[in-house]
Structure formats: structure tokens, C-alpha cells
Amino acid sequence: MLKLSIDQIVSKINNEETFHAVSNDYSFTIKIDAYTYYVCAAVHDGHQFRKELWSNCLHSEYERWYEEDPSTKQMIQNHPIVIAGCDSRFEYDLNRAPESAIYEDAWGKKLWSKPLTSSVKSISLQKHDNFYKVVHALISKIESKHGAAIVYDIHSYNWKRWDREVPVINIGTTNIDQTKYASFAKSWCSMLSQIWFSDKIKTTSAVNDTFKGNGYFLKYISKCFTNTLVLATEFSKVYCDELEYVVFPEVVSAIERGLFQKIPEHAKTFYSKFIG
């Protein structure tokens, strides 16, 4: 893995070079083994939290982990193009617009004992901006090379906080072009229901049941690119004990194996049908 500046990463993408890198501020990683027509992303995988924020933060390390999407990068790590956040969403949220990316409160609890200064915020917002510079360059390259692209936007959610039965996997589609893409979202939902997690977990999937696909990552790409579909895909945290702070690696590996089969299969169908 290389340590590269944003300009260096963008240059490598523009030149269609394969590489594996971390940004020089350690805020995200990107791996490109081949310039395929599909991209995998785990924007909330990160858990890093800048040390200068520690004493001012009212949320514990566990509370931050609880709201992050642990292990989502591992679920997609073997695909040709993977981009993933390294920093906690409690510093800045890559799935929110810049003006709302830095939380004042989080899930009903005040986040900071004292308001953040503009200089502290600017460091985080620069990392947010850098990430989207790379995303823009990446999708531009994929669309120009293939004519279309599909992005698998992988997240997780806390199923135990719901007071009703919820699906193991949810696809959020309210902000995609329904005329062009609804059938691909439906087929993706169906394919995900075939993934085996464990003998104790019955895999269920649904569209817009728990989350609707309102994230900035999806909205940004959909707004900027006319031939790219982003599928916001939420796995309930059946792969861990969200209350006891324990990850079940055997279940994470099962999801990883399932996605290793299903993502290329679905992406190939999307590309062949969309491009014609």
C-alpha cells in the first residue's frame, strides 16, 4: 500500500493506473486492481478519532462504535475497486453534506462539551472534501471508460433498536432514478436474500423498509453522473453483538463470501442490460 496525496491519487486514476493507497492524512483508503464497471464503498467503516477531540467528546468509544459500520470494508475487500473511510463518522460524516457533516449531537445526545472551533472543523471538512474529489475522479473515469457504472454502497445498522421485525438486508432507493434503475434494485434485493449468514440467521431482504437511501454519498454521485447507479445496501448487525461490543468474524466472512459471488454477478447483469 502506498501513502499518496489527493493529487497523486487523482493523477493515478486519470492515468488508469492500478494501485492500493491510503490518503496522506490517513482519512481513507482506495484500492484499484482493475478499472471495472463496478465500485464498492464502505464510507462508515472508519473508527479513527482525532486525539485532539477526545477530551471534548461526550460519547464513549463504545457509543461511537455502536453507530459506525464496523467490518463493512472487510465484506467487500476482495473486489477490484474498493474505497473506504478510516475516520469515525463522529469526527465528520462522509454520508452527509459538508454543511451537516460535523455533528453537534448524535442520536439524541450532545456530542461536544464545548463547541468546536472553526479551525478544528476545517481540518475535518478538508478530509471530507478530499474524499469527494477522489470519488468524483473515480466515477468520471469509470463512466468514461465503460459508459456506465454501478456502486455498491455498503452500510450496517442496529437492528435491536427497532421495536418491530426488520430485514437482515435493506436496500434504499428513494433517491435513484426509478425509471432507469428500479429493476436493478429489485434484482439486487432478491440476490442478497440468497446469501447464507449462518444456520441461526434467516436471511431476509427488503427495499426501503428501514432506510430509504438518503445518504449524501448516493445523492452526490447520482447528481453528478447520469449513468451511475448507487445501491445503498444496509446489513443489520446480526454479524456482531451490538450491545456487547463483539464482532462475529465467522458471520462477517460469510457475508464477504456471499458478496464476492453476488456483486460481480449483479454488476455484470446491470452492465450488459444498461449498455445493451
Short mmCIF file of C-alpha atoms in Angstrom, two decimals:
data_model
loop_
_atom_site.label_atom_id
_atom_site.label_comp_id
_atom_site.label_asym_id
_atom_site.label_seq_id
_atom_site.Cartn_x
_atom_site.Cartn_y
_atom_site.Cartn_z
CA MET A 1 0.00 0.00 0.00
CA LEU A 2 1.18 3.49 -0.86
CA LYS A 3 0.71 6.73 1.05
CA LEU A 4 -0.37 9.33 -1.51
CA SER A 5 -1.60 12.90 -1.67
CA ILE A 6 -5.03 13.62 -3.12
CA ASP A 7 -3.42 15.00 -6.28
CA GLN A 8 -1.35 11.84 -6.67
CA ILE A 9 -4.40 9.60 -6.22
CA VAL A 10 -6.40 11.60 -8.75
CA SER A 11 -3.49 11.53 -11.18
CA LYS A 12 -3.22 7.75 -10.95
CA ILE A 13 -6.95 7.42 -11.58
CA ASN A 14 -6.79 9.77 -14.56
CA ASN A 15 -3.89 7.74 -15.96
CA GLU A 16 -5.80 4.50 -15.30
CA GLU A 17 -3.10 3.08 -13.05
CA THR A 18 -3.76 0.24 -10.65
CA PHE A 19 -2.72 0.91 -7.07
CA HIS A 20 -3.58 0.48 -3.40
CA ALA A 21 -3.20 3.59 -1.25
CA VAL A 22 -4.08 5.44 1.89
CA SER A 23 -4.52 9.19 1.67
CA ASN A 24 -1.65 11.17 3.16
CA ASP A 25 -3.87 12.30 6.04
CA TYR A 26 -4.92 8.67 6.69
CA SER A 27 -8.60 9.52 6.27
CA PHE A 28 -9.50 6.89 3.63
CA THR A 29 -8.11 4.02 1.60
CA ILE A 30 -8.60 3.19 -2.05
CA LYS A 31 -7.72 0.03 -3.93
CA ILE A 32 -7.94 -0.32 -7.70
CA ASP A 33 -6.84 -3.67 -9.07
CA ALA A 34 -8.68 -3.19 -12.36
CA TYR A 35 -10.89 -0.47 -13.84
CA THR A 36 -14.10 -2.45 -13.83
CA TYR A 37 -17.60 -1.03 -14.26
CA TYR A 38 -18.44 -1.50 -10.60
CA VAL A 39 -17.18 0.08 -7.39
CA CYS A 40 -17.55 -0.99 -3.77
CA ALA A 41 -17.61 1.52 -0.93
CA ALA A 42 -17.67 1.44 2.87
CA VAL A 43 -17.82 5.08 3.88
CA HIS A 44 -18.73 4.42 7.53
CA ASP A 45 -16.20 1.64 8.19
CA GLY A 46 -13.79 4.02 9.94
CA HIS A 47 -13.24 4.19 13.70
CA GLN A 48 -10.28 6.59 13.96
CA PHE A 49 -10.98 9.64 16.10
CA ARG A 50 -8.54 12.56 16.16
CA LYS A 51 -6.78 12.78 19.54
CA GLU A 52 -7.43 16.50 19.95
CA LEU A 53 -11.17 15.66 20.04
CA TRP A 54 -11.01 13.04 22.79
CA SER A 55 -11.31 15.22 25.90
CA ASN A 56 -14.11 17.29 24.36
CA CYS A 57 -16.29 14.36 23.25
CA LEU A 58 -19.21 13.32 25.46
CA HIS A 59 -19.72 9.99 23.70
CA SER A 60 -17.69 6.98 24.76
CA GLU A 61 -15.57 4.93 22.40
CA TYR A 62 -18.21 2.19 22.54
CA GLU A 63 -21.04 4.64 21.74
CA ARG A 64 -19.14 5.74 18.65
CA TRP A 65 -18.51 2.15 17.54
CA TYR A 66 -22.20 1.35 18.05
CA GLU A 67 -23.22 3.92 15.43
CA GLU A 68 -20.42 3.16 12.96
CA ASP A 69 -20.43 0.36 10.38
CA PRO A 70 -17.69 -1.97 11.62
CA SER A 71 -16.35 -4.66 9.29
CA THR A 72 -18.10 -3.29 6.19
CA LYS A 73 -14.78 -2.82 4.40
CA GLN A 74 -13.89 -6.45 5.08
CA MET A 75 -17.17 -7.52 3.49
CA ILE A 76 -16.04 -6.04 0.14
CA GLN A 77 -12.26 -6.09 0.43
CA ASN A 78 -11.63 -8.60 -2.38
CA HIS A 79 -13.39 -6.69 -5.16
CA PRO A 80 -11.40 -4.83 -7.84
CA ILE A 81 -12.28 -1.29 -6.71
CA VAL A 82 -12.79 -0.52 -3.03
CA ILE A 83 -12.91 2.88 -1.32
CA ALA A 84 -13.42 3.12 2.43
CA GLY A 85 -13.36 5.71 5.16
CA CYS A 86 -10.85 5.40 8.01
CA ASP A 87 -12.22 8.12 10.30
CA SER A 88 -15.22 7.84 12.57
CA ARG A 89 -18.43 9.49 11.43
CA PHE A 90 -18.31 11.24 14.83
CA GLU A 91 -15.47 13.42 13.53
CA TYR A 92 -17.18 14.07 10.18
CA ASP A 93 -19.76 12.05 8.32
CA LEU A 94 -18.90 11.18 4.72
CA ASN A 95 -22.54 10.30 4.14
CA ARG A 96 -23.72 13.81 4.95
CA ALA A 97 -23.33 17.03 3.01
CA PRO A 98 -20.43 19.25 4.12
CA GLU A 99 -22.68 21.72 5.93
CA SER A 100 -24.05 18.97 8.18
CA ALA A 101 -21.10 16.55 8.21
CA ILE A 102 -19.90 17.59 11.68
CA TYR A 103 -22.39 16.61 14.36
CA GLU A 104 -23.49 18.89 17.18
CA ASP A 105 -25.40 15.99 18.73
CA ALA A 106 -25.65 12.33 17.80
CA TRP A 107 -28.66 10.09 18.27
CA GLY A 108 -30.24 12.35 20.87
CA LYS A 109 -27.13 13.05 22.91
CA LYS A 110 -24.99 16.19 22.83
CA LEU A 111 -21.62 15.35 21.28
CA TRP A 112 -19.23 18.07 22.47
CA SER A 113 -18.72 19.56 25.92
CA LYS A 114 -17.58 22.78 24.24
CA PRO A 115 -18.38 23.91 20.68
CA LEU A 116 -15.71 23.06 18.14
CA THR A 117 -13.64 25.93 16.84
CA SER A 118 -13.67 26.78 13.16
CA SER A 119 -10.04 25.70 12.83
CA VAL A 120 -10.81 22.26 14.30
CA LYS A 121 -13.79 21.87 11.99
CA SER A 122 -11.79 22.94 8.94
CA ILE A 123 -9.40 20.00 9.33
CA SER A 124 -12.29 17.55 9.24
CA LEU A 125 -14.10 19.30 6.40
CA GLN A 126 -10.94 19.26 4.30
CA LYS A 127 -10.81 15.48 4.65
CA HIS A 128 -14.47 15.29 3.63
CA ASP A 129 -13.72 17.45 0.58
CA ASN A 130 -10.66 15.37 -0.35
CA PHE A 131 -12.66 12.16 -0.27
CA TYR A 132 -15.21 13.53 -2.72
CA LYS A 133 -12.52 14.86 -5.05
CA VAL A 134 -11.32 11.26 -5.38
CA VAL A 135 -14.85 9.87 -5.69
CA HIS A 136 -15.56 12.32 -8.49
CA ALA A 137 -12.37 11.42 -10.34
CA LEU A 138 -13.06 7.71 -9.90
CA ILE A 139 -16.64 7.70 -11.17
CA SER A 140 -15.67 10.04 -14.02
CA LYS A 141 -13.04 7.56 -15.11
CA ILE A 142 -15.36 4.54 -14.85
CA GLU A 143 -18.20 6.24 -16.74
CA SER A 144 -15.86 7.49 -19.47
CA LYS A 145 -14.31 4.05 -19.86
CA HIS A 146 -17.45 1.91 -19.72
CA GLY A 147 -20.33 4.30 -20.41
CA ALA A 148 -21.98 3.39 -17.10
CA ALA A 149 -21.10 2.36 -13.57
CA ILE A 150 -22.69 0.75 -10.54
CA VAL A 151 -21.65 1.47 -6.96
CA TYR A 152 -22.36 -0.87 -4.06
CA ASP A 153 -22.60 1.43 -1.05
CA ILE A 154 -22.26 -0.92 1.94
CA HIS A 155 -23.54 0.03 5.40
CA SER A 156 -24.84 -1.62 8.56
CA TYR A 157 -27.50 -0.77 11.09
CA ASN A 158 -28.52 -1.59 14.66
CA TRP A 159 -31.49 -3.90 14.37
CA LYS A 160 -32.03 -4.26 18.12
CA ARG A 161 -33.14 -0.65 18.50
CA TRP A 162 -36.21 -1.29 16.32
CA ASP A 163 -39.47 -2.27 18.01
CA ARG A 164 -40.56 -4.44 15.09
CA GLU A 165 -39.16 -7.16 12.91
CA VAL A 166 -36.73 -5.72 10.38
CA PRO A 167 -34.96 -7.24 7.36
CA VAL A 168 -31.44 -8.57 7.64
CA ILE A 169 -30.64 -6.55 4.49
CA ASN A 170 -32.26 -3.31 3.36
CA ILE A 171 -31.84 -1.52 0.01
CA GLY A 172 -32.55 2.23 -0.02
CA THR A 173 -33.77 3.51 -3.37
CA THR A 174 -35.77 6.73 -2.94
CA ASN A 175 -33.03 8.88 -4.49
CA ILE A 176 -32.21 6.80 -7.54
CA ASP A 177 -33.83 7.18 -10.96
CA GLN A 178 -36.71 4.73 -10.69
CA THR A 179 -37.38 4.66 -14.42
CA LYS A 180 -33.84 3.61 -15.25
CA TYR A 181 -32.82 1.61 -12.22
CA ALA A 182 -35.77 0.19 -10.25
CA SER A 183 -35.45 -3.26 -11.81
CA PHE A 184 -31.76 -3.47 -10.86
CA ALA A 185 -32.51 -2.54 -7.26
CA LYS A 186 -35.21 -5.20 -7.14
CA SER A 187 -32.90 -7.87 -8.55
CA TRP A 188 -30.17 -6.84 -6.11
CA CYS A 189 -32.59 -7.25 -3.21
CA SER A 190 -33.56 -10.70 -4.45
CA MET A 191 -29.96 -11.81 -4.89
CA LEU A 192 -28.97 -10.66 -1.41
CA SER A 193 -31.69 -12.80 0.14
CA GLN A 194 -29.77 -15.83 -1.13
CA ILE A 195 -26.67 -15.12 0.97
CA TRP A 196 -26.08 -17.61 3.76
CA PHE A 197 -25.04 -15.99 7.06
CA SER A 198 -25.25 -18.92 9.48
CA ASP A 199 -27.60 -21.72 10.44
CA LYS A 200 -29.08 -19.45 13.12
CA ILE A 201 -29.79 -16.47 10.84
CA LYS A 202 -32.58 -16.49 8.28
CA THR A 203 -31.63 -14.08 5.51
CA THR A 204 -34.35 -11.59 4.63
CA SER A 205 -34.15 -8.57 2.36
CA ALA A 206 -36.40 -5.62 1.55
CA VAL A 207 -36.45 -2.30 -0.28
CA ASN A 208 -36.94 0.93 1.70
CA ASP A 209 -38.05 -0.87 4.85
CA THR A 210 -35.72 0.59 7.48
CA PHE A 211 -33.71 3.12 5.45
CA LYS A 212 -34.64 4.90 2.24
CA GLY A 213 -31.25 5.67 0.70
CA ASN A 214 -30.96 9.32 1.72
CA GLY A 215 -27.18 9.42 2.18
CA TYR A 216 -25.02 12.14 0.67
CA PHE A 217 -22.69 9.62 -0.99
CA LEU A 218 -25.56 8.28 -3.08
CA LYS A 219 -27.02 11.74 -3.70
CA TYR A 220 -23.69 13.25 -4.73
CA ILE A 221 -22.89 10.55 -7.28
CA SER A 222 -26.47 10.48 -8.61
CA LYS A 223 -26.47 14.25 -9.06
CA CYS A 224 -23.08 14.44 -10.76
CA PHE A 225 -23.29 11.36 -13.01
CA THR A 226 -26.15 10.42 -15.28
CA ASN A 227 -25.21 6.78 -15.93
CA THR A 228 -24.17 5.59 -12.49
CA LEU A 229 -26.41 3.66 -10.13
CA VAL A 230 -25.65 3.68 -6.41
CA LEU A 231 -27.24 0.94 -4.34
CA ALA A 232 -27.32 1.86 -0.65
CA THR A 233 -27.14 -1.57 0.97
CA GLU A 234 -27.64 -1.92 4.73
CA PHE A 235 -26.79 -5.10 6.64
CA SER A 236 -28.37 -5.39 10.05
CA LYS A 237 -25.75 -6.03 12.70
CA VAL A 238 -26.52 -9.69 13.03
CA TYR A 239 -22.80 -10.12 12.36
CA CYS A 240 -21.99 -8.78 15.81
CA ASP A 241 -23.46 -8.31 19.25
CA GLU A 242 -24.11 -4.59 19.05
CA LEU A 243 -24.83 -4.35 22.80
CA GLU A 244 -21.82 -6.35 24.00
CA TYR A 245 -19.28 -4.84 21.54
CA VAL A 246 -18.34 -8.20 20.00
CA VAL A 247 -17.90 -8.90 16.28
CA PHE A 248 -18.64 -12.40 14.96
CA PRO A 249 -15.85 -12.93 12.39
CA GLU A 250 -17.37 -16.13 11.02
CA VAL A 251 -20.54 -14.24 10.05
CA VAL A 252 -18.56 -11.34 8.58
CA SER A 253 -16.65 -13.87 6.48
CA ALA A 254 -19.90 -15.46 5.32
CA ILE A 255 -21.17 -12.07 4.16
CA GLU A 256 -17.84 -11.44 2.45
CA ARG A 257 -18.09 -14.75 0.58
CA GLY A 258 -21.67 -14.06 -0.40
CA LEU A 259 -20.88 -10.61 -1.75
CA PHE A 260 -17.83 -11.92 -3.56
CA GLN A 261 -20.21 -14.04 -5.60
CA LYS A 262 -23.26 -11.79 -5.82
CA ILE A 263 -21.73 -8.39 -6.57
CA PRO A 264 -19.90 -9.36 -9.80
CA GLU A 265 -22.92 -11.37 -10.94
CA HIS A 266 -25.31 -8.48 -10.38
CA ALA A 267 -22.89 -5.90 -11.80
CA LYS A 268 -22.46 -7.94 -14.99
CA THR A 269 -26.23 -8.12 -15.44
CA PHE A 270 -26.55 -4.39 -14.84
CA TYR A 271 -23.83 -3.52 -17.31
CA SER A 272 -24.98 -5.84 -20.08
CA LYS A 273 -28.60 -4.66 -19.82
CA PHE A 274 -27.86 -1.00 -19.30
CA ILE A 275 -25.29 -0.66 -22.05
CA GLY A 276 -27.16 -3.10 -24.30
#
